[in-house]
Coordinates of C-alpha atoms (C1' of nucleotides) in Angstrom, one line a residue:
Chain A
M1 CA -13.0 34.0 -0.2
S2 CA -9.7 35.8 -0.6
M3 CA -6.5 33.8 -1.2
M4 CA -4.5 36.3 0.9
K5 CA -6.6 36.2 4.0
N6 CA -4.0 35.0 6.5
S7 CA -0.9 36.8 5.4
G8 CA 1.2 37.6 8.4
D9 CA -1.3 38.5 11.2
R10 CA -2.0 35.0 12.5
P11 CA -0.5 31.5 12.3
I12 CA -1.9 29.1 9.8
C13 CA -4.9 27.2 11.2
Q14 CA -5.9 27.8 14.8
H15 CA -9.4 27.2 13.9
C16 CA -8.8 27.8 10.3
H17 CA -11.1 26.6 7.7
Q18 CA -11.2 28.0 4.2
A19 CA -7.9 29.9 4.4
S20 CA -5.7 26.9 5.1
G21 CA -8.1 24.8 3.0
H22 CA -7.0 26.8 0.0
T23 CA -3.3 26.3 0.7
C24 CA -4.0 22.7 0.9
V25 CA -5.8 22.6 -2.5
A26 CA -3.0 24.5 -4.1
R27 CA -0.5 22.1 -2.7
V28 CA -1.8 18.7 -3.8
P29 CA -1.0 17.3 -7.2
I30 CA -4.5 16.2 -7.8
F31 CA -6.0 19.7 -7.5
N32 CA -3.1 22.1 -8.1
H33 CA -3.6 22.2 -11.9
L34 CA -7.2 23.6 -11.6
D35 CA -7.8 27.3 -12.4
N36 CA -8.6 29.7 -9.6
D37 CA -12.4 29.5 -9.8
Q38 CA -12.3 25.7 -9.7
M39 CA -9.9 25.7 -6.8
D40 CA -12.2 28.0 -4.9
A41 CA -15.1 25.6 -5.5
V42 CA -13.0 22.7 -4.2
T43 CA -11.9 24.8 -1.3
E44 CA -15.5 25.3 -0.3
A45 CA -15.9 21.6 0.2
I46 CA -12.8 21.2 2.3
R47 CA -12.7 20.9 6.1
S48 CA -9.5 21.5 7.9
L49 CA -8.5 19.6 11.0
T50 CA -5.5 19.7 13.3
Y51 CA -4.0 16.8 15.3
Q52 CA -1.3 16.5 18.0
K53 CA 1.5 14.1 17.8
G54 CA 0.2 10.6 18.6
D55 CA -3.4 11.4 17.8
I56 CA -5.2 8.7 15.8
I57 CA -6.8 10.1 12.6
Y58 CA -8.5 6.9 11.7
R59 CA -8.2 3.3 12.7
A60 CA -8.7 -0.1 11.0
G61 CA -12.4 -0.9 10.9
D62 CA -13.6 2.7 10.9
P63 CA -16.0 3.4 8.1
S64 CA -14.5 5.9 5.7
D65 CA -16.1 8.6 3.7
S66 CA -13.4 11.2 3.2
L67 CA -10.2 11.8 1.5
Y68 CA -7.5 13.1 3.8
I69 CA -4.8 15.5 2.4
V70 CA -1.8 16.4 4.5
N71 CA -1.2 20.1 4.7
T72 CA 1.6 20.4 7.2
G73 CA 3.4 17.8 9.3
S74 CA 3.5 14.1 8.6
V75 CA 1.2 11.1 9.1
R76 CA 2.2 7.6 9.8
I77 CA 0.1 4.9 8.1
Y78 CA 0.5 1.5 9.6
R79 CA -1.2 -1.9 9.6
I80 CA -1.6 -4.7 12.2
S81 CA -0.7 -8.1 10.7
D82 CA -2.6 -11.3 11.3
S83 CA -0.2 -12.2 14.1
G84 CA -0.7 -8.8 15.8
K85 CA 2.5 -7.1 14.8
E86 CA 2.5 -3.5 13.6
Q87 CA 4.0 -2.4 10.4
V88 CA 4.5 1.1 9.0
V89 CA 3.5 1.1 5.4
R90 CA 4.1 4.7 4.5
L91 CA 4.7 8.1 5.8
L92 CA 2.5 10.9 4.4
Q93 CA 4.2 14.2 3.8
P94 CA 2.6 17.5 2.9
G95 CA 0.7 17.1 -0.3
D96 CA 0.2 13.3 0.1
F97 CA -3.3 12.0 0.6
T98 CA -4.9 8.8 1.8
G99 CA -8.3 7.3 2.5
E100 CA -8.9 6.4 -1.1
Y101 CA -9.5 2.7 -0.7
A102 CA -12.6 3.2 1.4
L103 CA -13.5 6.2 -0.7
F104 CA -14.2 4.2 -3.9
S105 CA -15.0 0.9 -2.4
E106 CA -17.5 1.9 0.3
S107 CA -15.7 -0.3 2.7
L108 CA -13.8 0.1 6.0
H109 CA -10.3 1.3 6.6
E110 CA -7.8 -1.5 6.8
S111 CA -4.9 0.6 8.2
Y112 CA -4.3 3.1 11.0
A113 CA -3.3 6.8 10.4
E114 CA -1.6 8.5 13.3
A115 CA -0.1 12.0 13.6
N116 CA 3.7 11.6 13.5
E117 CA 4.0 15.2 14.8
P118 CA 1.5 18.1 14.9
V119 CA -0.4 18.0 11.6
T120 CA -3.0 20.0 9.7
I121 CA -5.1 17.9 7.4
C122 CA -7.7 18.8 4.8
T123 CA -10.6 16.5 4.3
I124 CA -13.1 16.3 1.5
R125 CA -16.2 14.1 1.6
R126 CA -16.9 11.3 -0.8
N127 CA -19.9 12.9 -2.3
N128 CA -18.2 16.2 -2.9
L129 CA -15.1 14.5 -4.4
Q130 CA -17.3 12.5 -6.7
D131 CA -19.0 15.7 -7.8
F132 CA -15.6 17.2 -8.7
L133 CA -14.5 14.0 -10.5
M134 CA -17.5 14.4 -12.8
R135 CA -17.2 18.2 -13.2
Y136 CA -13.4 18.3 -13.7
P137 CA -12.4 15.1 -15.5
S138 CA -8.8 16.1 -15.4
I139 CA -8.8 15.3 -11.7
V140 CA -9.5 11.7 -12.5
L141 CA -6.4 11.3 -14.6
K142 CA -4.3 12.8 -11.8
I143 CA -5.8 10.4 -9.3
L144 CA -5.2 7.5 -11.6
K145 CA -1.6 8.6 -12.0
T146 CA -1.0 9.0 -8.3
Y147 CA -2.6 5.6 -7.7
S148 CA -0.4 3.8 -10.2
A149 CA 2.7 5.5 -8.8
R150 CA 1.7 4.4 -5.3
L151 CA 1.0 0.9 -6.5
E152 CA 4.4 0.9 -8.2
Q153 CA 6.0 2.1 -5.0
S154 CA 4.2 -0.5 -2.9
E155 CA 5.3 -3.4 -5.2
K156 CA 8.8 -2.1 -5.2
Q157 CA 8.7 -2.2 -1.4
T158 CA 7.4 -5.7 -1.5
T159 CA 10.2 -6.9 -3.8
S160 CA 12.8 -5.2 -1.6
L161 CA 11.5 -6.9 1.5
A162 CA 11.4 -10.3 -0.3
T163 CA 14.8 -10.1 -1.9
E164 CA 17.2 -7.6 -0.3
S165 CA 19.2 -7.7 2.9
V166 CA 18.5 -5.2 5.7
G167 CA 21.7 -3.3 4.9
K168 CA 20.7 -2.9 1.2
R169 CA 17.1 -1.8 2.1
L170 CA 18.5 0.7 4.5
S171 CA 21.1 2.1 2.0
L172 CA 18.4 2.4 -0.7
Y173 CA 16.2 4.2 1.8
L174 CA 18.9 6.7 2.7
A175 CA 19.7 7.3 -0.9
E176 CA 16.0 8.0 -1.6
L177 CA 15.8 10.4 1.2
A178 CA 18.7 12.3 -0.2
E179 CA 17.2 12.2 -3.6
A180 CA 13.9 13.6 -2.3
S181 CA 15.5 16.3 -0.2
G182 CA 18.0 17.3 -2.9
S183 CA 20.7 17.4 -0.3
D184 CA 23.4 15.0 0.9
T185 CA 22.5 15.9 4.5
I186 CA 19.4 14.0 5.5
R187 CA 17.1 13.8 8.4
L188 CA 15.3 10.6 9.3
P189 CA 11.6 11.5 9.3
M190 CA 10.8 8.9 11.9
N191 CA 12.3 7.4 15.0
K192 CA 14.3 4.2 14.7
K193 CA 11.4 2.0 15.9
D194 CA 9.2 3.2 13.1
L195 CA 11.9 3.1 10.6
A196 CA 12.7 -0.4 11.6
S197 CA 9.0 -1.3 11.2
F198 CA 8.9 0.3 7.8
L199 CA 12.0 -1.6 6.6
G200 CA 10.9 -4.8 8.1
T201 CA 13.5 -5.2 10.8
T202 CA 14.3 -4.1 14.4
P203 CA 15.7 -0.9 15.9
E204 CA 18.8 -2.8 17.0
T205 CA 19.6 -3.9 13.5
I206 CA 19.0 -0.4 12.2
S207 CA 21.6 0.9 14.7
R208 CA 24.1 -1.8 13.8
R209 CA 23.7 -1.3 10.0
L210 CA 24.1 2.4 10.3
A211 CA 27.2 1.9 12.4
D212 CA 28.5 -0.5 9.6
L213 CA 27.9 2.1 7.0
E214 CA 29.7 4.7 9.0
A215 CA 32.6 2.3 9.6
K216 CA 32.9 1.8 5.9
G217 CA 33.0 5.6 5.4
L218 CA 29.8 5.8 3.4
I219 CA 27.9 8.0 5.8
H220 CA 28.7 10.3 8.7
K221 CA 26.4 10.6 11.7
L222 CA 25.7 14.1 12.8
D223 CA 23.2 13.2 15.5
P224 CA 20.9 10.2 16.0
K225 CA 18.5 11.5 13.3
R226 CA 20.8 13.4 10.9
F227 CA 23.4 11.9 8.6
R228 CA 25.6 13.1 5.8
L229 CA 25.9 10.8 2.8
L230 CA 29.6 10.7 1.9
D231 CA 29.4 8.4 -1.1
K232 CA 26.0 8.0 -2.6
N233 CA 27.1 6.0 -5.5
R234 CA 28.8 3.3 -3.5
L235 CA 25.8 3.4 -1.1
E236 CA 23.3 2.6 -3.8
N237 CA 25.4 -0.1 -5.4
L238 CA 26.4 -1.8 -2.2
Chain B
M1 CA -21.3 -8.5 -34.2
S2 CA -23.2 -11.3 -32.6
M3 CA -22.4 -12.4 -29.2
M4 CA -23.1 -16.0 -30.1
K5 CA -20.7 -16.2 -33.0
N6 CA -18.5 -19.0 -31.9
S7 CA -20.8 -21.4 -30.3
G8 CA -19.7 -24.9 -30.8
D9 CA -18.1 -24.9 -34.2
R10 CA -14.6 -23.8 -33.4
P11 CA -12.4 -23.4 -30.4
I12 CA -12.1 -20.0 -28.9
C13 CA -9.4 -18.0 -30.6
Q14 CA -7.3 -19.6 -33.3
H15 CA -6.8 -16.3 -35.0
C16 CA -9.8 -14.9 -33.3
H17 CA -10.4 -11.1 -33.0
Q18 CA -13.8 -9.7 -32.2
A19 CA -15.3 -13.0 -31.1
S20 CA -13.0 -13.7 -28.2
G21 CA -12.6 -9.9 -27.8
H22 CA -16.2 -9.8 -26.7
T23 CA -15.9 -12.6 -24.3
C24 CA -13.0 -10.7 -22.8
V25 CA -15.0 -7.5 -22.5
A26 CA -17.9 -9.3 -20.9
R27 CA -15.5 -11.0 -18.5
V28 CA -13.6 -8.1 -16.9
P29 CA -15.1 -6.1 -14.0
I30 CA -14.2 -2.8 -15.5
F31 CA -16.3 -3.4 -18.6
N32 CA -18.9 -6.0 -17.8
H33 CA -21.5 -3.5 -16.4
L34 CA -21.8 -1.8 -19.8
D35 CA -24.8 -2.3 -21.9
N36 CA -24.6 -4.3 -25.2
D37 CA -24.0 -1.4 -27.5
Q38 CA -21.3 0.0 -25.3
M39 CA -19.6 -3.4 -25.0
D40 CA -19.7 -3.7 -28.8
A41 CA -17.9 -0.4 -29.1
V42 CA -15.2 -1.5 -26.6
T43 CA -14.9 -4.8 -28.4
E44 CA -14.2 -3.0 -31.7
A45 CA -11.1 -1.5 -30.1
I46 CA -9.8 -4.7 -28.7
R47 CA -7.0 -6.8 -30.2
S48 CA -6.7 -10.4 -29.1
L49 CA -3.3 -12.1 -28.8
T50 CA -2.2 -15.6 -27.8
Y51 CA 1.0 -16.6 -26.1
Q52 CA 2.7 -19.9 -25.4
K53 CA 4.0 -20.9 -21.9
G54 CA 7.2 -19.0 -21.2
D55 CA 6.5 -16.2 -23.8
I56 CA 7.3 -12.8 -22.5
I57 CA 4.4 -10.4 -23.0
Y58 CA 6.3 -7.3 -21.9
R59 CA 9.5 -6.7 -20.1
A60 CA 10.8 -3.9 -17.8
G61 CA 12.0 -0.9 -19.8
D62 CA 9.5 -1.5 -22.6
P63 CA 7.4 1.5 -23.4
S64 CA 3.8 0.7 -22.7
D65 CA 0.7 2.0 -24.4
S66 CA -1.9 -0.7 -23.8
L67 CA -4.0 -2.3 -21.2
Y68 CA -3.7 -6.1 -21.1
I69 CA -6.7 -8.1 -20.0
V70 CA -6.3 -11.9 -19.4
N71 CA -9.0 -13.9 -21.2
T72 CA -7.9 -17.4 -20.6
G73 CA -4.8 -18.9 -18.9
S74 CA -2.6 -17.1 -16.3
V75 CA 0.2 -14.6 -16.5
R76 CA 3.0 -14.2 -14.1
I77 CA 4.1 -10.7 -13.2
Y78 CA 7.6 -10.4 -11.7
R79 CA 10.2 -7.8 -11.0
I80 CA 14.0 -7.9 -10.8
S81 CA 15.3 -6.3 -7.6
D82 CA 18.3 -3.9 -7.4
S83 CA 20.5 -6.8 -6.6
G84 CA 19.3 -8.8 -9.5
K85 CA 16.9 -11.3 -7.9
E86 CA 13.6 -12.1 -9.4
Q87 CA 10.3 -11.8 -7.4
V88 CA 6.9 -12.8 -8.5
V89 CA 4.5 -10.0 -7.4
R90 CA 1.3 -11.4 -8.7
L91 CA -0.4 -14.0 -10.9
L92 CA -3.1 -12.7 -13.3
Q93 CA -6.1 -14.9 -13.7
P94 CA -8.8 -14.6 -16.3
G95 CA -10.5 -11.2 -15.9
D96 CA -7.4 -9.5 -14.3
F97 CA -5.6 -6.8 -16.1
T98 CA -2.3 -5.1 -16.0
G99 CA -0.3 -2.4 -17.8
E100 CA -2.0 0.4 -16.0
Y101 CA 1.0 2.1 -14.6
A102 CA 2.5 3.0 -17.9
L103 CA -1.0 3.6 -19.2
F104 CA -1.6 6.7 -17.2
S105 CA 1.9 7.8 -16.5
E106 CA 3.3 7.6 -20.1
S107 CA 6.3 5.8 -18.6
L108 CA 8.0 2.5 -19.0
H109 CA 7.1 -0.9 -17.6
E110 CA 8.9 -1.7 -14.4
S111 CA 8.0 -5.4 -14.3
Y112 CA 7.9 -8.4 -16.5
A113 CA 4.8 -10.3 -17.7
E114 CA 5.3 -13.9 -18.8
A115 CA 2.7 -16.5 -19.9
N116 CA 2.5 -19.0 -17.1
E117 CA 0.7 -21.4 -19.5
P118 CA -0.9 -20.9 -22.9
V119 CA -2.9 -17.6 -22.6
T120 CA -5.2 -15.5 -24.6
I121 CA -5.0 -11.8 -23.9
C122 CA -7.1 -8.8 -25.0
T123 CA -5.3 -5.5 -25.4
I124 CA -6.7 -2.0 -25.7
R125 CA -4.6 1.0 -26.6
R126 CA -4.2 4.0 -24.4
N127 CA -6.0 6.4 -26.7
N128 CA -9.0 4.1 -27.1
L129 CA -9.2 3.5 -23.4
Q130 CA -9.0 7.2 -22.6
D131 CA -11.9 7.7 -25.1
F132 CA -14.0 5.2 -23.2
L133 CA -13.1 6.8 -19.9
M134 CA -14.6 10.1 -21.2
R135 CA -17.6 8.5 -22.9
Y136 CA -18.5 6.1 -20.1
P137 CA -17.6 7.6 -16.8
S138 CA -18.8 4.6 -14.9
I139 CA -15.6 2.8 -16.1
V140 CA -13.5 5.3 -14.2
L141 CA -15.1 4.4 -10.9
K142 CA -14.6 0.7 -11.7
I143 CA -10.9 1.3 -12.4
L144 CA -10.4 3.3 -9.3
K145 CA -12.0 0.5 -7.3
T146 CA -9.9 -2.1 -8.8
Y147 CA -6.8 0.0 -8.3
S148 CA -7.5 0.6 -4.6
A149 CA -8.2 -3.1 -4.1
R150 CA -4.9 -3.9 -5.7
L151 CA -3.1 -1.3 -3.6
E152 CA -4.7 -2.8 -0.6
Q153 CA -3.6 -6.2 -1.6
S154 CA -0.1 -5.1 -2.3
E155 CA 0.3 -3.4 1.1
K156 CA -1.1 -6.5 2.8
Q157 CA 1.5 -8.5 1.1
T158 CA 4.2 -6.1 2.2
T159 CA 3.1 -6.3 5.8
S160 CA 3.0 -10.1 5.6
L161 CA 6.5 -10.2 4.3
A162 CA 7.7 -7.8 7.0
T163 CA 6.1 -9.4 10.0
E164 CA 5.1 -13.0 9.5
S165 CA 7.1 -16.2 9.4
V166 CA 7.2 -18.3 6.2
G167 CA 5.0 -20.9 7.7
K168 CA 2.3 -18.3 8.5
R169 CA 2.6 -16.7 5.0
L170 CA 2.2 -20.1 3.4
S171 CA -0.8 -21.0 5.6
L172 CA -2.6 -17.8 4.8
Y173 CA -1.9 -18.3 1.1
L174 CA -3.3 -21.8 1.2
A175 CA -6.4 -20.6 3.0
E176 CA -6.8 -17.8 0.4
L177 CA -6.6 -20.3 -2.4
A178 CA -9.3 -22.4 -0.8
E179 CA -11.4 -19.2 -0.3
A180 CA -11.1 -18.2 -3.9
S181 CA -11.8 -21.6 -5.3
G182 CA -14.7 -22.3 -2.9
S183 CA -13.3 -25.8 -2.2
D184 CA -11.1 -27.4 0.4
T185 CA -9.2 -29.2 -2.3
I186 CA -6.8 -26.7 -3.9
R187 CA -4.3 -26.7 -6.7
L188 CA -1.2 -24.6 -6.5
P189 CA -1.3 -22.3 -9.6
M190 CA 2.5 -22.1 -9.9
N191 CA 5.4 -24.3 -9.4
K192 CA 7.3 -24.3 -6.1
K193 CA 10.0 -22.0 -7.4
D194 CA 7.6 -19.3 -8.3
L195 CA 5.5 -19.8 -5.3
A196 CA 8.6 -19.4 -3.2
S197 CA 9.5 -16.2 -5.0
F198 CA 6.0 -14.9 -4.4
L199 CA 6.1 -15.7 -0.7
G200 CA 9.7 -14.3 -0.3
T201 CA 11.4 -17.6 0.4
T202 CA 13.0 -20.6 -1.3
P203 CA 11.5 -23.8 -2.9
E204 CA 13.3 -25.9 -0.2
T205 CA 11.6 -24.0 2.6
I206 CA 8.2 -24.3 0.9
S207 CA 8.6 -28.1 0.7
R208 CA 9.7 -28.2 4.4
R209 CA 6.8 -26.1 5.7
L210 CA 4.3 -28.0 3.6
A211 CA 5.7 -31.2 5.2
D212 CA 5.3 -29.6 8.6
L213 CA 1.7 -28.7 8.0
E214 CA 1.0 -32.3 6.8
A215 CA 2.8 -33.7 9.9
K216 CA 0.5 -31.6 12.1
G217 CA -2.5 -32.9 10.3
L218 CA -3.6 -29.6 8.8
I219 CA -3.3 -30.5 5.2
H220 CA -3.1 -33.7 3.1
K221 CA -0.9 -33.8 0.0
L222 CA -2.7 -35.4 -3.0
D223 CA 0.2 -34.7 -5.4
P224 CA 3.0 -32.1 -5.5
K225 CA 0.5 -29.5 -6.7
R226 CA -2.8 -30.5 -5.1
F227 CA -3.7 -30.5 -1.4
R228 CA -6.7 -31.0 0.7
L229 CA -7.1 -28.6 3.6
L230 CA -8.1 -30.6 6.7
D231 CA -8.5 -27.9 9.2
K232 CA -8.8 -24.4 7.7
N233 CA -9.6 -22.8 11.0
R234 CA -6.4 -24.0 12.7
L235 CA -4.5 -23.2 9.5
E236 CA -5.4 -19.6 9.5
N237 CA -4.8 -19.1 13.2
L238 CA -1.6 -20.9 13.3
Chain C
dG1 C1' 16.9 23.4 35.7
dT2 C1' 15.9 18.2 37.5
dG3 C1' 14.0 13.7 37.3
dA4 C1' 11.5 10.2 34.8
dA5 C1' 10.5 8.1 30.7
dA6 C1' 11.5 7.2 26.2
dA7 C1' 14.7 6.3 22.6
dC8 C1' 19.1 4.7 21.2
dT9 C1' 23.4 1.8 21.2
dT10 C1' 26.2 -2.1 22.0
dG11 C1' 27.1 -6.9 23.5
dA12 C1' 26.0 -11.8 23.9
dT13 C1' 23.3 -15.5 22.4
dC14 C1' 20.1 -18.1 19.7
dT15 C1' 17.4 -19.6 15.7
dG16 C1' 14.6 -19.4 11.3
dG17 C1' 15.5 -20.1 7.2
dG18 C1' 19.0 -19.7 3.4
dT19 C1' 22.6 -22.4 0.9
dC20 C1' 24.8 -26.4 -1.0
dA21 C1' 24.4 -31.1 -2.3
dA22 C1' 22.4 -35.2 -3.8
dA23 C1' 18.7 -38.3 -4.5
dG24 C1' 13.9 -39.2 -6.1
dA25 C1' 9.7 -37.9 -9.0
dA26 C1' 7.3 -35.7 -12.9
dA27 C1' 7.1 -33.8 -17.3
dA28 C1' 8.5 -33.2 -21.9
dG29 C1' 10.7 -34.7 -25.9
dA30 C1' 12.0 -37.9 -29.3
Chain D
dT1 C1' 8.2 -46.4 -25.0
dC2 C1' 12.8 -44.6 -23.1
dT3 C1' 15.6 -40.7 -22.1
dT4 C1' 16.7 -36.2 -20.8
dT5 C1' 15.5 -32.3 -18.4
dT6 C1' 13.2 -30.0 -15.0
dC7 C1' 10.9 -30.1 -10.3
dT8 C1' 10.7 -31.5 -5.8
dT9 C1' 12.2 -33.4 -1.5
dT10 C1' 15.4 -34.3 2.3
dG11 C1' 19.7 -33.8 4.8
dA12 C1' 23.7 -31.1 6.7
dC13 C1' 25.5 -26.9 7.7
dC14 C1' 25.7 -22.0 8.4
dC15 C1' 24.7 -17.1 8.9
dA16 C1' 21.9 -12.7 8.9
dG17 C1' 19.4 -10.9 11.9
dA18 C1' 16.0 -11.6 16.0
dT19 C1' 15.9 -11.5 20.9
dC20 C1' 17.4 -10.5 25.5
dA21 C1' 19.9 -7.6 28.5
dA22 C1' 22.3 -3.7 30.2
dG23 C1' 24.1 0.7 29.8
dT24 C1' 23.8 5.5 27.6
dT25 C1' 21.8 9.4 25.6
dT26 C1' 17.8 12.3 24.4
dT27 C1' 13.4 14.2 25.3
dC28 C1' 9.9 16.0 27.9
dA29 C1' 7.0 17.3 31.9
dC30 C1' 7.1 19.8 35.8

DNA sequence: GTGAAAACTTGATCTGGGTCAAAGAAAAGA
DNA sequence: TCTTTTCTTTGACCCAGATCAAGTTTTCAC
């Protein structure tokens, strides 16, 4: 399998398999440190899928036997609480993966994964993944690292919900977006409804708090989704 | 090293090392499936420590190079939010472990660990642990399992904070305690202040909601810490 | 394009639960 | 034991933010 197969002549992934599979493998932190032969081996085991905006990739209660790696686009992971309300727990960007819980525990998905826009996803089955874990132990440490970072992130989110005001949570979120994109002009990666759900509030309150921040001269709204951060320092230490 | 070393003649761990180390190893899910020789090897690498109530085991910003396994007693893990408020993120019971984040990422602790009562803890150093991971690959799968369960738990907690009322969170917590103890008479493992922090509320509100539940005939207060659940079904589906 | 539906904003109102205060109960020293 | 300190409970009050409603803008299908 050549690495250069799809250069120029066709868009990535119409009914792609190995070609975009390899870009996927090269992109994710848990595999991208492997050498070429090893990556090829992993690529063999990968199946590539595409989804349209709104498609459900898996839902709570589904049995799971695959790891899902986002290649292009973004995927919204959400849960339904005991009282039936939906909450967005994270947004997967290219290179992020999910499905691990069920992968190691042989249990069922507890959350929903939905295409937030058109996405291409690489999947790898449990058996194959476990083979690779045995063959290339360095992958294990990568996965453990990613896991602990995710856990860290999740606990931080919990603490933020438990102790900070909506304004503070929003400000920190905006600052993080800027951090991640390396620019002071940011684009909200979700609509206000989903962002509200992620931050544990309502779309109305998001609108109001953004208006407050703009009134204070901390941000400038370019359009409903794009903002320029005018004073990141003051924003973070609100 | 005999497994029966300290039967009867002395309390576990005065200045114990291997003896209580072994009980520790035998107790935690990540090691307890090893055979005797392997457990002995792990036990060799373990150092046992005791702390008094209120002692800090580690604090945010400390470098970390050990895994901490609770042998007896309980340990409160908490974080300080950006705005300086403290939040209890979990309570470690015998068999639980912590310290993993820094273990795999070579970074610093982001949370605080404090003895909630007198505790004995077994520690194992990064290098030793990584040796065992290579020698006994079954440990890796156990750790991954534990991790994903913890992540699951943490995301559930996040969703609960984001979408449920205090009353509901409290009810679910009580039901979980009963579940875990296998009895309808439960004992709160923390004082109200810490429980409030864990559930993202205040001690006053905890008192009030418990009073509400009692008024509705769902629980009966035995003393400030102990309750009998009278109608678990109605409690969970409040 | 044009129309319909979805998303967003702003206003008015209401309430869960936080805050402050003070009394009562347990726990810990001494 | 008694005393001091720490927890817990209850009351009064208040506010951040939810909810409801109505208008506005954006998006998307045709």
